[in-house]
Amino acid sequence: MFSTEEKKEALQEKLKRIGQDGLLAFYEELNEAEKSALLCDIEAIDLPLMERLYQTIGKPLSDSAAGEIEPIGGTDAASLPATERERLYRIGLNELAAGRMAALTMAGGQGTRLGHTGPKGTYDIGLPSHKSLFEIQCCGLKKISEEAGRTVPWYIMTSRINHDETTAFFAAHDYFGYGRENIYFFPQMMIPAMDREGRLLLENKYTVLKSPNGNGGLFASLLQSGGIEDMRRRGVTRIFICGIDNCLVKMADPLFLGFFEESGEKAAAKSFLKRTADEKAGVFCKRGGAPCVIEYTEIPKALAEQKDEQGTWVYGDTNVLNYIFELDTAERLADAGLPYHIAVKKLNYIDFRTGTPAILPDGYKFELFLFDAFSRLDGLAVLRIERTEEFAPVKNLTGIDSAETAREMYLNIHKEELLQ
Ligand code: UTP
């Protein structure tokens, strides 16, 4: 057994060699508990991975798919006959009644653009009822559970940064009447952030600065936290997945589930049609034979502008961030080794020289994207929905995709209910 001091000496040597010994800058000032917390925190970092990530900055992703781009062939829900929509809806509802699908909300993001102090799900978009984003989703789940005659289990991914505040918020609101036993909170994994020189930073004198590892960390975090085991225990075999910030999301949508069941695929995604050829959004396609989301910056202009005989964009199905995954597939993808994307973001850290809080306007954060997992699938069933009916994102404080625009869309869709 090594003493704390011996451990520190060995770690200091190692960190010095790779120029990361700033992490121990305040070690001597710490009490014993803080000293060992810091050493544990540093030991848990995959230092070779962080070095590799720094080296990849500015280079194209090694994992970025190559190969011929082909259409993915989505199904337009609105153009299905009403009887077919009804049939799919019934299939989905029966699955929900049998308890086979859980809903999962990804709420581990930091909501930097919105600037709300607190978890994004606690945000009040200004509805007459002042429902938070969490409560809006819960109301959707309650409604569908009532229709199915069975409560849909709800999994909520938080992060270390917002976990306690999220669970306290639910407790303070008595779980919105959904039942504590039907909600499972789990924190997502974190990854260190760094400055422009590749130096790891401190959040406080005894904690390394880390950020959530992106929504692509979902399946690994779900597995590690015991969430997948919990789903199996409840008899769940499918997961409905959405973000927290779309206030028009149709939680555990039976039509989507019925469509997924009939597709024979291991995963399904919702899309809506882009409005203009050059809209700044990723679209679904196949690349090298595998499903993928291609960024608007990557798609050749001629393909972005291509239309079919009906005048519909061939590459126009935009990613809604609303998926269904088969549980076994989700478990397999926990180990998919997805590539990290680099984001330049503001970081709050402790200055190594002064020991005081400081802000770095352009630090590096690393994120996994869930849609990168599609390239690991043989196929993906894409269901096209109406943007105005199901997509009202809350990303910014004002302007495009803000609380203001989302509120307007929500009130427009729910006007009948609100009048009752
Ligand atoms: P965004 O990519 O829009 O990120 O997340 P964000 O954190 O909400 O906002 P910005 O970019 O900092 O302004 C889309 C969805 O994915 C979740 C978010 O909570 C949101 O529901 N997410 C994102 C996670 O759960 N974990 C992450 O690490 C990142």
Coordinates of C-alpha atoms and ligand atoms in Angstrom, one line a residue:
M1 CA 0.0 0.0 0.0
F2 CA 1.3 3.4 -0.9
S3 CA 0.9 6.4 1.4
T4 CA -0.8 9.5 0.1
E5 CA 2.5 11.2 -0.1
E6 CA 4.1 8.4 -2.1
K7 CA 1.2 8.4 -4.4
K8 CA 1.5 12.2 -4.9
E9 CA 5.3 11.9 -5.6
A10 CA 4.8 9.3 -8.3
L11 CA 1.9 11.2 -9.8
Q12 CA 3.8 14.5 -9.7
E13 CA 6.7 12.9 -11.7
K14 CA 4.4 11.6 -14.3
L15 CA 2.5 14.8 -14.6
K16 CA 5.7 16.8 -14.9
R17 CA 6.9 14.7 -17.8
I18 CA 3.7 15.6 -19.8
G19 CA 3.4 19.2 -18.7
Q20 CA 0.3 18.7 -16.5
D21 CA 1.8 19.2 -13.1
G22 CA -0.2 22.4 -12.7
L23 CA -3.0 20.1 -11.4
L24 CA -1.0 19.8 -8.2
A25 CA -0.3 23.6 -7.9
F26 CA -2.3 23.9 -4.6
Y27 CA -1.7 20.4 -3.2
E28 CA 0.2 21.6 -0.1
E29 CA -2.7 23.9 0.8
L30 CA -5.3 21.1 0.9
N31 CA -6.5 19.1 3.9
E32 CA -6.1 15.3 3.9
A33 CA -9.5 14.5 2.5
E34 CA -9.0 17.1 -0.3
K35 CA -5.6 15.7 -1.0
S36 CA -6.8 12.2 -1.5
A37 CA -9.9 13.4 -3.5
L38 CA -7.6 15.3 -5.9
L39 CA -5.2 12.3 -6.3
C40 CA -8.1 10.0 -7.1
D41 CA -9.6 12.5 -9.5
I42 CA -6.2 12.7 -11.4
E43 CA -5.6 9.0 -11.4
A44 CA -9.0 8.4 -13.0
I45 CA -8.1 10.5 -16.0
D46 CA -7.2 8.7 -19.2
L47 CA -4.1 10.9 -19.8
P48 CA -3.0 9.2 -23.1
L49 CA -6.6 9.8 -24.4
M50 CA -6.4 13.4 -23.5
E51 CA -3.1 13.8 -25.2
R52 CA -4.5 12.0 -28.3
L53 CA -7.5 14.3 -28.3
Y54 CA -5.3 17.4 -28.1
Q55 CA -3.3 16.1 -31.1
T56 CA -6.5 15.7 -33.2
I57 CA -7.6 19.3 -32.7
G58 CA -8.0 20.9 -36.1
K59 CA -7.8 17.6 -38.0
P60 CA -10.7 15.8 -39.5
L61 CA -12.3 13.1 -37.4
S62 CA -10.5 9.8 -38.0
D63 CA -13.8 8.1 -37.7
S64 CA -15.7 10.3 -40.1
A65 CA -17.4 8.0 -42.6
A66 CA -16.2 7.9 -46.1
G67 CA -17.9 6.4 -49.1
E68 CA -20.7 7.1 -51.5
I69 CA -23.6 9.2 -50.2
E70 CA -27.1 7.8 -50.9
P71 CA -30.6 8.7 -49.7
I72 CA -31.9 6.9 -46.6
G73 CA -35.5 6.7 -47.8
G74 CA -37.6 8.0 -44.9
T75 CA -41.4 7.5 -44.5
D76 CA -43.5 10.6 -44.4
A77 CA -46.1 10.1 -41.6
A78 CA -48.5 12.7 -43.0
S79 CA -48.7 10.9 -46.4
L80 CA -49.6 7.5 -44.8
P81 CA -53.4 6.7 -45.1
A82 CA -55.2 7.5 -41.9
T83 CA -56.0 3.8 -41.4
E84 CA -52.3 2.9 -41.6
R85 CA -51.4 5.6 -39.1
E86 CA -54.2 4.2 -36.8
R87 CA -52.9 0.7 -37.2
L88 CA -49.3 1.7 -36.3
Y89 CA -50.5 3.7 -33.4
R90 CA -52.4 0.7 -32.0
I91 CA -49.3 -1.5 -32.4
G92 CA -47.3 1.1 -30.4
L93 CA -50.0 1.5 -27.8
N94 CA -50.1 -2.3 -27.2
E95 CA -46.4 -2.4 -26.7
L96 CA -46.6 0.4 -24.2
A97 CA -49.5 -1.4 -22.5
A98 CA -47.2 -4.5 -22.3
G99 CA -44.5 -2.3 -20.6
R100 CA -42.0 -2.9 -23.3
M101 CA -40.8 0.7 -23.9
A102 CA -39.2 3.2 -21.5
A103 CA -38.8 6.9 -22.1
L104 CA -35.4 8.5 -21.7
T105 CA -34.6 12.2 -21.5
M106 CA -31.1 13.4 -22.0
A107 CA -30.7 16.3 -19.6
G108 CA -27.0 16.2 -18.9
G109 CA -26.1 19.2 -21.1
Q110 CA -24.9 22.5 -19.6
G111 CA -27.3 24.7 -21.6
T112 CA -24.6 27.3 -22.1
R113 CA -26.5 29.2 -24.8
L114 CA -29.6 29.6 -22.7
G115 CA -27.6 30.9 -19.8
H116 CA -30.2 29.7 -17.2
T117 CA -28.7 29.1 -13.8
G118 CA -29.8 25.6 -13.0
P119 CA -30.6 22.4 -15.0
K120 CA -32.3 23.3 -18.4
G121 CA -35.3 21.1 -17.5
T122 CA -36.1 23.4 -14.6
Y123 CA -36.5 26.3 -17.0
D124 CA -39.9 28.1 -17.2
I125 CA -40.6 29.1 -20.8
G126 CA -43.3 31.5 -19.7
L127 CA -46.5 29.4 -20.3
P128 CA -49.6 30.6 -18.4
S129 CA -49.2 27.5 -16.2
H130 CA -45.4 28.2 -15.7
K131 CA -44.7 24.5 -16.3
S132 CA -41.0 23.8 -16.5
L133 CA -39.5 21.8 -19.4
F134 CA -39.4 18.7 -17.1
E135 CA -43.1 19.2 -16.2
I136 CA -44.1 19.6 -19.8
Q137 CA -42.4 16.2 -20.6
C138 CA -44.0 14.6 -17.6
C139 CA -47.5 15.8 -18.6
G140 CA -46.9 14.2 -22.0
L141 CA -45.8 10.9 -20.4
K142 CA -48.8 11.0 -18.0
K143 CA -51.2 11.3 -20.9
I144 CA -49.7 8.5 -22.9
S145 CA -49.5 6.2 -19.8
E146 CA -53.1 6.8 -19.1
E147 CA -54.0 5.9 -22.6
A148 CA -51.9 2.8 -22.5
G149 CA -53.2 1.8 -19.1
R150 CA -49.6 1.5 -17.8
T151 CA -47.0 3.9 -16.5
V152 CA -44.1 4.3 -18.9
P153 CA -40.9 4.2 -16.9
W154 CA -38.9 7.4 -17.3
Y155 CA -35.1 7.6 -17.2
I156 CA -33.4 11.0 -16.9
M157 CA -29.8 11.5 -17.7
T158 CA -28.2 14.2 -15.7
S159 CA -24.5 15.2 -15.2
R160 CA -22.4 15.5 -12.1
I161 CA -22.9 19.3 -12.4
N162 CA -26.7 19.3 -12.3
H163 CA -27.7 15.9 -10.8
D164 CA -28.4 17.0 -7.2
E165 CA -30.3 20.1 -8.4
T166 CA -32.4 18.0 -10.8
T167 CA -33.3 15.4 -8.2
A168 CA -34.1 18.1 -5.6
F169 CA -36.3 19.8 -8.2
F170 CA -38.3 16.7 -8.8
A171 CA -38.6 16.0 -5.0
A172 CA -39.8 19.5 -4.4
H173 CA -42.5 19.1 -7.0
D174 CA -43.5 15.6 -5.7
Y175 CA -42.3 14.1 -9.0
F176 CA -45.1 15.9 -10.7
G177 CA -47.4 13.1 -9.5
Y178 CA -45.6 10.6 -11.7
G179 CA -44.4 8.5 -8.8
R180 CA -40.8 8.4 -7.5
E181 CA -40.6 4.7 -8.3
N182 CA -41.3 5.3 -12.0
I183 CA -38.4 7.7 -12.5
Y184 CA -34.7 6.7 -12.7
F185 CA -32.0 9.4 -12.6
F186 CA -28.5 8.6 -13.7
P187 CA -25.5 10.9 -14.2
Q188 CA -23.5 10.8 -17.4
M189 CA -19.8 10.4 -17.6
M190 CA -17.5 13.4 -17.6
I191 CA -14.3 14.2 -19.5
P192 CA -11.7 16.8 -18.6
A193 CA -11.6 20.1 -20.6
M194 CA -8.4 21.9 -21.5
D195 CA -6.9 25.2 -22.5
R196 CA -5.5 26.1 -25.9
E197 CA -2.1 24.7 -25.0
G198 CA -3.6 21.3 -24.0
R199 CA -3.2 21.9 -20.3
L200 CA -5.8 20.3 -18.0
L201 CA -7.4 22.7 -15.6
L202 CA -8.8 22.8 -12.1
E203 CA -12.4 23.5 -11.2
N204 CA -11.4 24.2 -7.6
K205 CA -8.1 23.5 -5.8
Y206 CA -8.9 19.8 -5.4
T207 CA -11.1 18.9 -8.4
V208 CA -10.1 18.6 -12.1
L209 CA -12.3 20.6 -14.4
K210 CA -14.5 18.3 -16.4
S211 CA -17.6 18.6 -18.6
P212 CA -20.3 16.1 -19.6
N213 CA -19.0 13.9 -22.4
G214 CA -21.8 14.7 -24.9
N215 CA -25.1 13.0 -25.7
G216 CA -23.1 10.2 -27.4
G217 CA -22.1 9.1 -23.9
L218 CA -25.6 8.1 -23.2
F219 CA -25.5 4.3 -23.6
A220 CA -22.2 3.9 -21.7
S221 CA -23.5 6.0 -18.9
L222 CA -26.8 4.1 -18.8
L223 CA -25.0 0.8 -18.7
Q224 CA -22.5 1.9 -16.1
S225 CA -25.1 3.4 -13.8
G226 CA -27.2 0.2 -13.8
G227 CA -29.9 1.7 -15.9
I228 CA -29.9 -1.0 -18.5
E229 CA -30.2 -3.7 -15.8
D230 CA -33.1 -1.7 -14.3
M231 CA -34.8 -1.7 -17.7
R232 CA -34.4 -5.4 -18.1
R233 CA -35.8 -6.0 -14.6
R234 CA -38.9 -4.0 -15.6
G235 CA -39.3 -6.0 -18.9
V236 CA -38.3 -3.0 -21.1
T237 CA -36.9 -3.9 -24.5
R238 CA -37.1 -0.5 -26.3
I239 CA -36.0 3.0 -25.4
F240 CA -37.6 6.2 -26.6
I241 CA -34.9 8.9 -26.5
C242 CA -35.2 12.7 -26.6
G243 CA -33.5 15.8 -25.4
I244 CA -34.9 18.0 -22.7
D245 CA -35.2 21.2 -24.7
N246 CA -37.9 20.4 -27.3
C247 CA -41.2 21.4 -25.7
L248 CA -43.3 19.9 -28.4
V249 CA -41.8 16.4 -28.2
K250 CA -44.4 13.6 -28.3
M251 CA -43.2 11.5 -25.4
A252 CA -43.2 7.7 -26.0
D253 CA -45.2 8.4 -29.2
P254 CA -47.2 5.2 -30.0
L255 CA -47.1 6.0 -33.8
F256 CA -43.3 6.2 -33.7
L257 CA -43.1 2.9 -31.7
G258 CA -45.5 1.1 -34.1
F259 CA -43.5 2.4 -37.1
F260 CA -40.3 1.1 -35.4
E261 CA -41.8 -2.3 -34.7
E262 CA -42.9 -2.8 -38.3
S263 CA -39.6 -1.5 -39.7
G264 CA -37.6 -4.5 -38.7
E265 CA -34.6 -2.2 -37.8
K266 CA -32.8 -2.0 -34.5
A267 CA -33.3 1.8 -34.3
A268 CA -35.5 4.6 -35.6
A269 CA -35.3 8.3 -35.8
K270 CA -37.7 11.1 -36.4
S271 CA -37.0 13.8 -39.0
F272 CA -38.6 16.9 -40.5
L273 CA -38.0 18.4 -43.9
K274 CA -35.5 21.2 -44.2
R275 CA -37.0 24.4 -45.5
T276 CA -34.1 25.6 -47.8
A277 CA -31.4 23.7 -49.6
D278 CA -28.7 25.2 -47.5
E279 CA -30.4 25.1 -44.1
K280 CA -27.8 24.8 -41.4
A281 CA -28.8 21.4 -40.1
G282 CA -27.5 17.8 -40.5
V283 CA -29.6 15.5 -42.6
F284 CA -30.0 11.7 -42.6
C285 CA -28.5 9.7 -45.5
K286 CA -26.4 6.6 -46.0
R287 CA -22.7 6.8 -46.4
G288 CA -20.6 3.9 -47.5
G289 CA -23.8 1.8 -47.0
A290 CA -24.4 2.7 -43.3
P291 CA -26.9 5.2 -41.9
C292 CA -25.5 8.6 -40.9
V293 CA -26.2 12.2 -40.3
I294 CA -24.3 14.4 -42.7
E295 CA -23.5 17.9 -41.6
Y296 CA -24.7 20.8 -43.8
T297 CA -21.0 21.8 -44.2
E298 CA -20.1 18.3 -45.6
I299 CA -22.8 17.7 -48.1
P300 CA -22.0 18.5 -51.7
K301 CA -24.1 21.4 -53.0
A302 CA -25.7 19.4 -55.9
L303 CA -26.9 16.8 -53.4
A304 CA -28.2 19.4 -50.9
E305 CA -30.3 20.9 -53.8
Q306 CA -31.5 17.6 -55.3
K307 CA -35.3 17.0 -55.3
D308 CA -37.4 14.0 -56.3
E309 CA -40.3 13.9 -58.8
Q310 CA -42.7 15.2 -56.1
G311 CA -40.5 18.1 -55.5
T312 CA -39.2 16.9 -52.1
W313 CA -35.6 17.2 -51.0
V314 CA -33.8 13.9 -51.5
Y315 CA -31.4 14.9 -48.7
G316 CA -33.8 16.9 -46.6
D317 CA -34.6 14.8 -43.5
T318 CA -33.2 16.8 -40.6
N319 CA -32.3 15.2 -37.3
V320 CA -34.9 15.9 -34.6
L321 CA -32.9 14.2 -31.8
N322 CA -35.7 11.8 -31.2
Y323 CA -35.0 8.1 -31.4
I324 CA -36.1 4.6 -30.5
F325 CA -33.4 2.0 -29.9
E326 CA -33.7 -1.7 -29.2
L327 CA -32.3 -2.3 -25.7
D328 CA -29.8 -5.0 -26.8
T329 CA -28.5 -2.6 -29.5
A330 CA -28.2 0.2 -27.0
E331 CA -26.1 -2.1 -24.7
R332 CA -23.9 -3.1 -27.6
L333 CA -23.3 0.6 -28.6
A334 CA -22.2 1.4 -25.0
D335 CA -18.8 0.1 -26.2
A336 CA -18.9 1.6 -29.7
G337 CA -15.8 3.8 -29.4
L338 CA -17.4 6.8 -30.9
P339 CA -15.1 9.7 -31.9
Y340 CA -14.9 12.8 -29.8
H341 CA -15.9 16.2 -31.3
I342 CA -14.2 19.3 -30.2
A343 CA -16.1 22.3 -29.0
V344 CA -14.6 25.7 -28.3
K345 CA -16.4 27.0 -25.2
K346 CA -16.1 29.3 -22.2
L347 CA -14.5 27.6 -19.2
N348 CA -14.6 28.7 -15.5
Y349 CA -11.4 27.5 -13.8
I350 CA -8.9 28.3 -11.1
D351 CA -5.9 30.2 -12.3
F352 CA -2.8 28.1 -11.5
R353 CA -0.7 31.2 -10.7
T354 CA -3.1 33.2 -8.5
G355 CA -5.4 30.5 -7.2
T356 CA -8.4 32.7 -8.0
P357 CA -11.5 31.9 -10.2
A358 CA -10.9 32.9 -13.8
I359 CA -12.7 32.6 -17.2
L360 CA -11.2 31.1 -20.3
P361 CA -13.3 32.3 -23.3
D362 CA -12.0 29.7 -25.7
G363 CA -11.2 26.4 -23.9
Y364 CA -11.6 23.0 -25.5
K365 CA -14.5 20.6 -24.5
F366 CA -14.8 17.1 -25.9
E367 CA -18.2 15.6 -26.8
L368 CA -19.5 12.3 -28.2
F369 CA -22.5 12.6 -30.5
L370 CA -25.2 10.0 -30.4
F371 CA -25.8 10.2 -34.1
D372 CA -22.3 8.9 -34.8
A373 CA -23.6 5.6 -33.4
F374 CA -25.8 5.2 -36.5
S375 CA -22.8 4.2 -38.6
R376 CA -22.6 1.1 -36.4
L377 CA -26.1 0.0 -37.5
D378 CA -27.1 -1.9 -40.6
G379 CA -30.1 0.3 -41.1
L380 CA -32.2 3.1 -39.6
A381 CA -35.9 3.6 -39.9
V382 CA -36.6 7.3 -40.5
L383 CA -40.1 8.7 -39.7
R384 CA -40.7 12.2 -41.1
I385 CA -43.0 14.4 -39.0
E386 CA -44.3 18.0 -39.3
R387 CA -41.8 20.4 -37.8
T388 CA -44.4 22.9 -36.6
E389 CA -46.3 20.1 -34.7
E390 CA -43.4 18.4 -32.9
F391 CA -40.3 20.7 -32.8
A392 CA -40.0 23.7 -30.7
P393 CA -36.4 23.8 -29.3
V394 CA -35.3 26.0 -26.5
K395 CA -31.6 26.7 -27.1
N396 CA -31.2 30.5 -26.8
L397 CA -32.5 33.2 -24.4
T398 CA -33.9 35.3 -27.3
G399 CA -34.3 35.1 -31.0
I400 CA -34.2 31.9 -33.0
D401 CA -34.9 28.7 -31.1
S402 CA -35.6 30.6 -27.9
A403 CA -38.1 30.4 -25.1
E404 CA -40.0 33.0 -26.9
T405 CA -40.4 31.1 -30.2
A406 CA -41.0 27.8 -28.3
R407 CA -43.7 29.3 -26.2
E408 CA -45.5 30.7 -29.2
M409 CA -45.4 27.3 -31.0
Y410 CA -46.5 25.5 -27.8
L411 CA -49.4 27.8 -27.3
N412 CA -50.4 27.4 -30.9
I413 CA -50.5 23.6 -30.8
H414 CA -52.1 23.4 -27.4
K415 CA -54.6 26.2 -27.8
E416 CA -57.7 24.0 -27.6
E417 CA -56.6 22.4 -24.3
L418 CA -55.6 25.8 -22.9
L419 CA -59.1 27.2 -23.7
Q420 CA -60.9 24.4 -21.8
Ligands
UTP1 P1 -27.2 20.5 -26.9 O1 -26.2 20.0 -27.8 O2 -28.2 21.5 -27.5 O3 -26.5 21.1 -25.6 O4 -28.0 19.3 -26.3 P2 -27.1 21.9 -24.4 O5 -26.2 21.5 -23.2 O6 -28.5 21.7 -24.1 O7 -26.9 23.4 -24.8 P3 -25.5 24.3 -25.1 O8 -25.0 23.7 -26.4 O9 -24.6 24.2 -24.0 O10 -26.1 25.7 -25.3 C1 -29.0 18.6 -26.9 C2 -29.6 17.7 -25.8 O11 -28.6 16.7 -25.4 C3 -28.4 16.8 -24.0 C4 -28.9 18.2 -23.6 O12 -29.3 18.2 -22.2 C5 -30.1 18.4 -24.5 O13 -31.2 17.7 -24.1 N1 -27.0 16.6 -23.6 C6 -26.0 17.3 -24.3 C7 -26.7 15.8 -22.7 O14 -27.5 15.1 -22.0 N2 -25.4 15.6 -22.3 C8 -24.4 16.3 -23.0 O15 -23.2 16.1 -22.6 C9 -24.7 17.2 -24.0

